[in-house]
Coordinates of C-alpha atoms and ligand atoms in Angstrom, one line a residue:
M1 CA 17.4 -49.7 -163.9
T2 CA 16.3 -47.0 -166.6
E3 CA 18.8 -45.2 -168.7
P4 CA 18.9 -41.5 -168.0
A5 CA 16.9 -39.6 -170.6
T6 CA 18.5 -37.2 -173.0
T7 CA 17.3 -33.6 -172.5
T8 CA 15.2 -32.1 -175.3
L9 CA 17.4 -29.6 -177.2
T10 CA 15.6 -26.4 -176.8
E11 CA 16.8 -22.8 -176.2
P12 CA 16.2 -22.8 -172.4
A13 CA 18.0 -26.3 -172.1
L14 CA 20.9 -24.8 -174.2
R15 CA 21.3 -21.9 -171.8
T16 CA 22.2 -24.4 -169.1
A17 CA 24.9 -26.1 -171.1
P18 CA 28.4 -25.0 -170.6
K19 CA 29.5 -22.7 -173.4
V20 CA 32.8 -21.2 -174.6
L21 CA 33.1 -18.0 -176.5
L22 CA 36.2 -16.8 -178.3
H23 CA 35.0 -14.0 -180.5
D24 CA 32.8 -11.2 -178.9
H25 CA 33.4 -7.5 -179.1
L26 CA 32.9 -5.6 -175.9
D27 CA 31.6 -2.6 -177.9
G28 CA 29.2 -4.8 -179.8
G29 CA 27.5 -6.3 -176.7
L30 CA 26.0 -3.6 -174.7
R31 CA 22.6 -3.6 -173.2
P32 CA 20.3 -1.2 -175.1
G33 CA 19.2 0.2 -171.7
T34 CA 22.7 0.9 -170.7
V35 CA 23.6 2.7 -174.1
L36 CA 20.6 5.0 -173.3
E37 CA 21.6 5.8 -169.8
L38 CA 25.2 6.3 -170.4
A39 CA 24.4 8.5 -173.5
D40 CA 21.9 10.5 -171.2
A41 CA 24.8 11.0 -168.6
C42 CA 27.3 12.4 -171.0
G43 CA 24.8 14.3 -173.2
Y44 CA 25.4 12.1 -176.4
R45 CA 22.7 12.0 -179.0
L46 CA 21.5 8.6 -180.1
P47 CA 19.4 7.7 -183.2
A48 CA 16.5 6.3 -180.9
G49 CA 14.9 7.2 -177.6
T50 CA 13.6 4.1 -176.2
E51 CA 15.0 0.7 -175.4
P52 CA 13.0 -1.3 -177.9
E53 CA 13.5 1.3 -180.7
L54 CA 17.1 1.5 -180.1
A55 CA 17.6 -2.3 -179.9
R56 CA 15.8 -2.5 -183.2
W57 CA 17.8 0.4 -184.7
F58 CA 21.0 -1.4 -184.1
R59 CA 19.9 -4.7 -185.4
D60 CA 18.2 -3.1 -188.5
S61 CA 21.3 -0.9 -189.3
A62 CA 23.8 -3.8 -188.9
D63 CA 21.6 -5.9 -191.3
S64 CA 23.2 -3.9 -194.3
G65 CA 24.9 -6.5 -196.2
S66 CA 28.2 -4.6 -196.0
L67 CA 30.8 -4.7 -193.4
E68 CA 31.6 -1.1 -193.7
R69 CA 28.0 0.0 -193.0
Y70 CA 27.8 -2.6 -190.2
L71 CA 30.8 -1.0 -188.5
E72 CA 29.3 2.5 -188.6
T73 CA 26.9 1.5 -185.9
F74 CA 29.7 1.0 -183.5
A75 CA 30.2 5.0 -183.4
H76 CA 27.2 5.0 -181.0
T77 CA 28.4 2.4 -178.5
V78 CA 32.1 3.7 -178.6
A79 CA 30.8 7.1 -177.8
V80 CA 29.3 6.1 -174.5
M81 CA 32.4 4.0 -173.5
Q82 CA 34.9 7.0 -172.9
T83 CA 34.9 7.3 -169.1
P84 CA 35.9 5.0 -166.2
D85 CA 32.4 4.5 -165.1
G86 CA 31.2 3.8 -168.7
L87 CA 33.9 1.3 -169.4
E88 CA 33.6 -0.5 -165.9
R89 CA 29.8 -0.8 -166.2
V90 CA 29.8 -2.2 -169.8
A91 CA 32.5 -4.8 -169.0
R92 CA 30.7 -5.8 -165.7
E93 CA 27.3 -6.2 -167.4
C94 CA 29.1 -8.2 -170.3
V95 CA 30.2 -10.7 -167.8
L96 CA 26.9 -10.9 -166.2
D97 CA 25.1 -11.4 -169.4
L98 CA 27.4 -14.0 -170.7
A99 CA 27.2 -15.9 -167.4
A100 CA 23.3 -15.8 -167.4
D101 CA 23.5 -17.4 -170.8
G102 CA 25.7 -20.3 -169.5
V103 CA 29.1 -19.3 -170.9
V104 CA 31.8 -20.7 -168.6
Y105 CA 34.9 -19.0 -170.5
A106 CA 35.0 -16.2 -172.8
E107 CA 37.6 -14.0 -174.6
V108 CA 36.2 -10.5 -175.1
R109 CA 37.9 -8.0 -177.3
F110 CA 37.8 -4.2 -177.8
A111 CA 40.0 -1.5 -179.2
P112 CA 41.5 0.6 -176.6
E113 CA 42.6 3.3 -179.1
Q114 CA 39.0 4.1 -179.7
H115 CA 38.3 5.1 -176.0
L116 CA 40.7 8.1 -175.7
E117 CA 38.2 10.8 -176.5
R118 CA 37.8 12.1 -172.9
G119 CA 41.3 12.0 -171.7
L120 CA 42.0 8.6 -170.7
D121 CA 45.2 6.8 -171.7
L122 CA 45.6 3.4 -173.2
D123 CA 46.7 1.7 -169.9
S124 CA 43.9 3.2 -167.9
V125 CA 41.2 2.2 -170.5
V126 CA 42.6 -1.5 -170.1
E127 CA 42.5 -1.4 -166.4
H128 CA 38.9 -0.1 -166.2
V129 CA 37.7 -2.8 -168.3
L130 CA 39.6 -5.4 -166.3
E131 CA 38.1 -3.9 -163.2
G132 CA 34.7 -4.4 -164.7
F133 CA 35.4 -8.1 -165.5
R134 CA 36.6 -8.6 -162.0
S135 CA 33.5 -7.1 -160.6
G136 CA 31.3 -9.2 -162.8
E137 CA 33.1 -12.5 -162.0
S138 CA 32.8 -11.9 -158.3
A139 CA 29.0 -11.1 -158.5
V140 CA 28.5 -14.3 -160.4
E141 CA 30.6 -16.3 -158.0
A142 CA 28.8 -14.7 -155.0
S143 CA 25.3 -15.4 -156.5
G144 CA 26.2 -19.1 -156.4
A145 CA 25.7 -19.5 -160.3
Q146 CA 28.1 -21.5 -162.3
P147 CA 31.4 -19.4 -162.2
I148 CA 32.6 -17.7 -165.4
R149 CA 36.2 -16.8 -166.4
V150 CA 36.4 -13.8 -168.7
R151 CA 39.9 -12.6 -170.3
L152 CA 40.5 -9.7 -172.6
L153 CA 41.8 -9.5 -176.1
L154 CA 43.2 -6.1 -177.2
T155 CA 42.3 -5.2 -180.9
A156 CA 44.1 -2.7 -183.0
M157 CA 42.0 -1.0 -185.9
R158 CA 43.4 -2.1 -189.2
H159 CA 42.8 1.3 -190.9
A160 CA 44.8 3.1 -188.2
A161 CA 48.5 2.9 -187.4
R162 CA 48.7 1.9 -183.7
S163 CA 48.9 -1.8 -183.9
R164 CA 52.6 -2.1 -182.6
E165 CA 51.6 0.1 -179.6
I166 CA 48.5 -2.1 -178.9
A167 CA 50.6 -5.3 -179.2
E168 CA 53.0 -3.8 -176.7
L169 CA 50.0 -2.9 -174.4
T170 CA 48.7 -6.6 -174.7
V171 CA 52.2 -7.9 -173.7
R172 CA 52.3 -5.4 -170.7
F173 CA 49.1 -6.7 -169.3
R174 CA 49.6 -10.4 -169.9
D175 CA 49.6 -11.3 -166.3
R176 CA 46.6 -9.2 -165.6
G177 CA 43.9 -10.8 -167.7
V178 CA 44.9 -9.8 -171.3
V179 CA 45.5 -13.0 -173.2
G180 CA 45.8 -12.0 -176.8
F181 CA 46.0 -9.3 -179.6
D182 CA 43.6 -8.9 -182.7
I183 CA 43.2 -6.6 -185.6
A184 CA 39.7 -5.7 -186.8
G185 CA 37.7 -3.1 -188.9
A186 CA 37.1 -2.8 -192.6
E187 CA 39.1 -5.7 -194.3
A188 CA 39.1 -4.5 -198.0
G189 CA 42.2 -2.3 -198.6
Y190 CA 43.6 -3.0 -195.3
P191 CA 45.5 -6.4 -195.5
P192 CA 46.9 -7.9 -192.2
S193 CA 50.5 -7.6 -193.6
R194 CA 50.2 -3.8 -193.0
H195 CA 50.7 -4.7 -189.3
L196 CA 53.6 -7.1 -189.7
D197 CA 55.7 -5.5 -187.2
A198 CA 53.0 -5.8 -184.4
F199 CA 52.6 -9.5 -185.3
E200 CA 56.5 -10.1 -185.2
Y201 CA 56.5 -8.3 -181.8
M202 CA 53.8 -10.7 -180.5
R203 CA 55.6 -13.9 -181.9
A204 CA 59.0 -12.6 -180.3
A205 CA 57.2 -12.3 -177.0
N206 CA 55.7 -15.8 -177.3
A207 CA 52.3 -14.0 -177.1
H208 CA 49.0 -15.0 -178.8
F209 CA 47.0 -13.3 -181.6
T210 CA 44.1 -13.8 -183.9
I211 CA 43.3 -11.8 -187.0
H212 CA 39.9 -10.9 -188.5
A213 CA 40.3 -12.4 -192.0
G214 CA 38.2 -14.0 -194.7
E215 CA 35.0 -12.1 -193.6
A216 CA 34.6 -9.2 -196.3
F217 CA 37.6 -10.3 -198.3
G218 CA 38.6 -13.7 -199.5
L219 CA 41.5 -16.1 -199.6
P220 CA 44.3 -13.6 -200.0
S221 CA 43.5 -12.1 -196.7
I222 CA 43.5 -15.6 -194.9
H223 CA 46.7 -16.5 -196.7
E224 CA 48.5 -13.4 -195.5
A225 CA 47.1 -13.9 -192.0
I226 CA 48.7 -17.3 -191.8
A227 CA 51.6 -17.4 -194.1
F228 CA 53.0 -13.8 -193.4
C229 CA 51.5 -13.0 -189.9
G230 CA 51.6 -16.4 -188.3
T231 CA 48.1 -16.0 -186.6
D232 CA 47.1 -18.5 -184.0
R233 CA 43.4 -18.3 -185.1
L234 CA 41.1 -16.8 -187.8
G235 CA 38.6 -14.3 -186.9
H236 CA 35.7 -15.6 -189.0
G237 CA 37.8 -17.2 -191.7
V238 CA 34.6 -18.1 -193.4
R239 CA 35.7 -17.5 -196.9
I240 CA 38.1 -20.5 -196.6
V241 CA 35.3 -22.2 -198.2
D242 CA 36.4 -20.6 -201.5
D243 CA 39.4 -22.9 -201.5
I244 CA 37.1 -26.0 -201.3
T245 CA 35.3 -27.7 -204.3
V246 CA 32.3 -29.8 -203.6
A247 CA 31.4 -32.3 -206.4
E248 CA 27.8 -33.2 -207.2
D249 CA 28.2 -36.6 -205.3
G250 CA 29.1 -34.4 -202.3
T251 CA 32.9 -35.4 -202.4
A252 CA 35.0 -32.3 -201.2
T253 CA 38.5 -31.4 -202.6
L254 CA 40.5 -29.0 -200.6
G255 CA 43.0 -26.5 -202.1
L256 CA 46.5 -25.9 -200.6
L257 CA 45.4 -23.3 -198.2
A258 CA 42.2 -25.1 -196.9
N259 CA 44.3 -28.3 -196.3
Y260 CA 46.9 -26.3 -194.4
V261 CA 44.2 -24.6 -192.2
R262 CA 42.8 -28.0 -191.4
D263 CA 46.0 -29.9 -191.0
K264 CA 47.4 -27.2 -188.6
R265 CA 44.1 -27.3 -186.7
I266 CA 43.9 -23.5 -187.2
P267 CA 40.7 -22.4 -185.2
L268 CA 37.9 -20.7 -187.1
E269 CA 36.0 -18.3 -185.0
L270 CA 32.8 -18.5 -187.0
C271 CA 29.9 -16.1 -186.4
P272 CA 26.9 -17.2 -188.2
S273 CA 24.4 -14.3 -187.7
S274 CA 27.1 -11.6 -188.1
N275 CA 28.3 -13.4 -191.3
V276 CA 24.7 -13.1 -192.8
Q277 CA 24.4 -9.4 -191.7
T278 CA 27.5 -8.3 -193.3
G279 CA 27.0 -10.3 -196.4
A280 CA 30.0 -12.7 -195.9
V281 CA 27.3 -15.3 -196.6
D282 CA 23.9 -15.1 -198.2
T283 CA 21.7 -17.0 -195.7
L284 CA 22.3 -19.1 -192.7
E285 CA 21.2 -22.2 -194.7
R286 CA 24.0 -21.5 -197.2
H287 CA 26.6 -20.8 -194.3
P288 CA 29.6 -23.1 -194.8
F289 CA 29.6 -23.9 -191.0
D290 CA 28.2 -27.4 -191.6
L291 CA 30.5 -28.3 -194.4
L292 CA 33.5 -27.2 -192.5
A293 CA 32.2 -29.0 -189.4
R294 CA 31.7 -32.2 -191.5
L295 CA 35.2 -31.9 -193.0
R296 CA 36.6 -31.7 -189.4
F297 CA 38.0 -28.2 -189.5
R298 CA 38.5 -26.7 -186.0
V299 CA 35.1 -24.9 -186.0
T300 CA 33.9 -22.8 -183.1
V301 CA 30.6 -20.9 -182.6
N302 CA 30.7 -17.2 -181.6
T303 CA 28.5 -14.2 -181.3
D304 CA 30.7 -11.4 -182.7
N305 CA 28.3 -8.5 -181.7
R306 CA 25.4 -9.5 -179.4
L307 CA 23.7 -6.1 -179.6
M308 CA 24.0 -5.6 -183.5
S309 CA 22.9 -9.3 -184.1
D310 CA 20.4 -9.4 -181.2
T311 CA 22.0 -12.6 -180.2
T312 CA 23.5 -14.7 -177.5
M313 CA 25.7 -17.9 -177.5
S314 CA 22.5 -20.0 -176.9
K315 CA 20.7 -18.2 -179.8
E316 CA 23.6 -18.8 -182.2
M317 CA 23.9 -22.5 -181.3
M318 CA 20.0 -22.9 -181.5
R319 CA 20.0 -21.3 -185.1
L320 CA 22.7 -23.9 -186.1
V321 CA 20.6 -26.7 -184.3
E322 CA 17.6 -25.6 -186.5
T323 CA 19.4 -25.1 -189.7
F324 CA 21.8 -28.1 -189.7
G325 CA 20.0 -30.6 -187.2
Y326 CA 22.9 -30.7 -184.7
G327 CA 22.5 -32.6 -181.3
W328 CA 24.0 -32.2 -177.9
S329 CA 27.3 -34.2 -178.8
D330 CA 27.9 -31.7 -181.9
L331 CA 27.6 -28.8 -179.5
E332 CA 29.8 -30.4 -177.1
R333 CA 32.4 -31.0 -179.9
F334 CA 32.2 -27.3 -180.9
T335 CA 32.6 -26.2 -177.3
I336 CA 35.6 -28.4 -176.8
N337 CA 37.1 -27.1 -180.1
A338 CA 36.7 -23.5 -178.6
M339 CA 38.3 -24.4 -175.3
K340 CA 41.2 -26.2 -177.0
S341 CA 41.7 -23.1 -179.1
A342 CA 41.6 -20.6 -176.1
F343 CA 44.5 -18.3 -175.3
L344 CA 44.4 -19.7 -171.7
P345 CA 47.4 -21.9 -170.5
F346 CA 47.1 -25.5 -171.4
D347 CA 46.4 -26.9 -167.9
Q348 CA 43.5 -24.4 -167.4
R349 CA 42.0 -25.4 -170.7
L350 CA 42.2 -29.1 -169.8
E351 CA 40.7 -28.4 -166.3
L352 CA 37.7 -26.6 -167.9
I353 CA 37.2 -29.4 -170.5
D354 CA 37.3 -32.2 -167.9
N355 CA 35.7 -30.6 -164.9
V356 CA 33.1 -28.4 -166.5
I357 CA 32.4 -29.0 -170.2
K358 CA 32.4 -32.8 -170.3
P359 CA 30.4 -33.2 -167.2
G360 CA 27.9 -30.4 -168.2
Y361 CA 27.1 -32.3 -171.6
A362 CA 27.0 -35.7 -170.0
V363 CA 24.0 -34.6 -167.9
L364 CA 22.2 -33.2 -171.0
I365 CA 23.2 -36.3 -173.2
G366 CA 21.8 -38.5 -170.6
Ligands
LIG1 O1 32.9 -8.6 -187.6 C1 33.8 -7.7 -187.5 N1 34.7 -7.4 -188.5 C2 35.5 -6.5 -188.4 N2 35.6 -5.5 -187.5 C3 34.7 -5.7 -186.5 C4 33.8 -6.6 -186.5 N3 32.9 -6.6 -185.3 C5 33.3 -5.5 -184.7 N4 34.5 -5.0 -185.4 C6 35.2 -3.7 -185.1 C7 34.3 -2.5 -184.5 C8 34.7 -2.4 -183.1 O2 34.6 -1.0 -182.8 C9 36.1 -2.9 -183.1 C10 36.6 -3.3 -181.7 O3 35.8 -4.1 -180.9 O4 36.1 -4.0 -184.0
LIG2 ZN1 34.5 -9.5 -185.0

């Protein structure tokens, strides 16, 4: 009897592998064609008039080397997500696009406070997005494709002052598809401890949250997110590498904070392409992903903003494969890391690991 052969690791093969996505912004993942159509419908002026031009505009503008300038591009996606139809369509297409890429579980986030410009209130903004998710999930199921589960995280903008309200909104919707809370936006000058009462509220409610930290700003921001705010996960957290010294012979020495993050298995939501675009790292080759993976940090692979980075989960994984030489077993480990770190109840995480992820990679590994 011949051994089953290992499937060659190509991008099309990777699209068939079960993938888990923890860090993806709803307003960073629109289809360029949808941005154009929605802008047309509401009379909003965009910086480009055709799909390829607009796709390129987002990617090039996001390639700025600065988080602040990267974030400016979101004005154009947020502008077309102000109506029930706009929100539902974007949410539905997000689910369809992730499913087509082989994602089996995703936590997608957005900031409801940015979608009130045309009279919607916070609760209805969330309801429309959840409706779009449900519609997308049903369409995937009806098509006979591999099912996908998509849950929502609610983000508060760190420069604003609505985090407590958004934390309460998260808890209000906890049984209807919202599984966690986050803060995002420019990091420098807006430390996570500014939003302490929101995090204390979440902890008192036994509810989950993640914090964008250690992206544009270094260790102090990660320290605050963990020690003062009690975050469950780190959004990016890539600058934890500043607390690791690597000697010429390759031996790594971890500082107190890096040790704590590794000991406590605090998940790192790493977003390789986005990190290069915002200047959090110089190049993909110099991304600490591989060092952190070898040191057995709880690393996960994420897209951050599929439109701005012109990426997908399969592309992000393929870039890591090409840069660091990973094989199927590594990708399976990163996927299981992500599933273990999801804000779903434990039994559902286990079920996806045992019944979907492991069997999926077993076929590919051969
Ligand atoms: O990588 C990021 N860092 C900080 N903030 C971000 C990042 N990507 C997107 N955002 C912001 C811009 C969006 O409008 C907001 C909510 O999704 O979150
Ligand atoms: Zn992000």
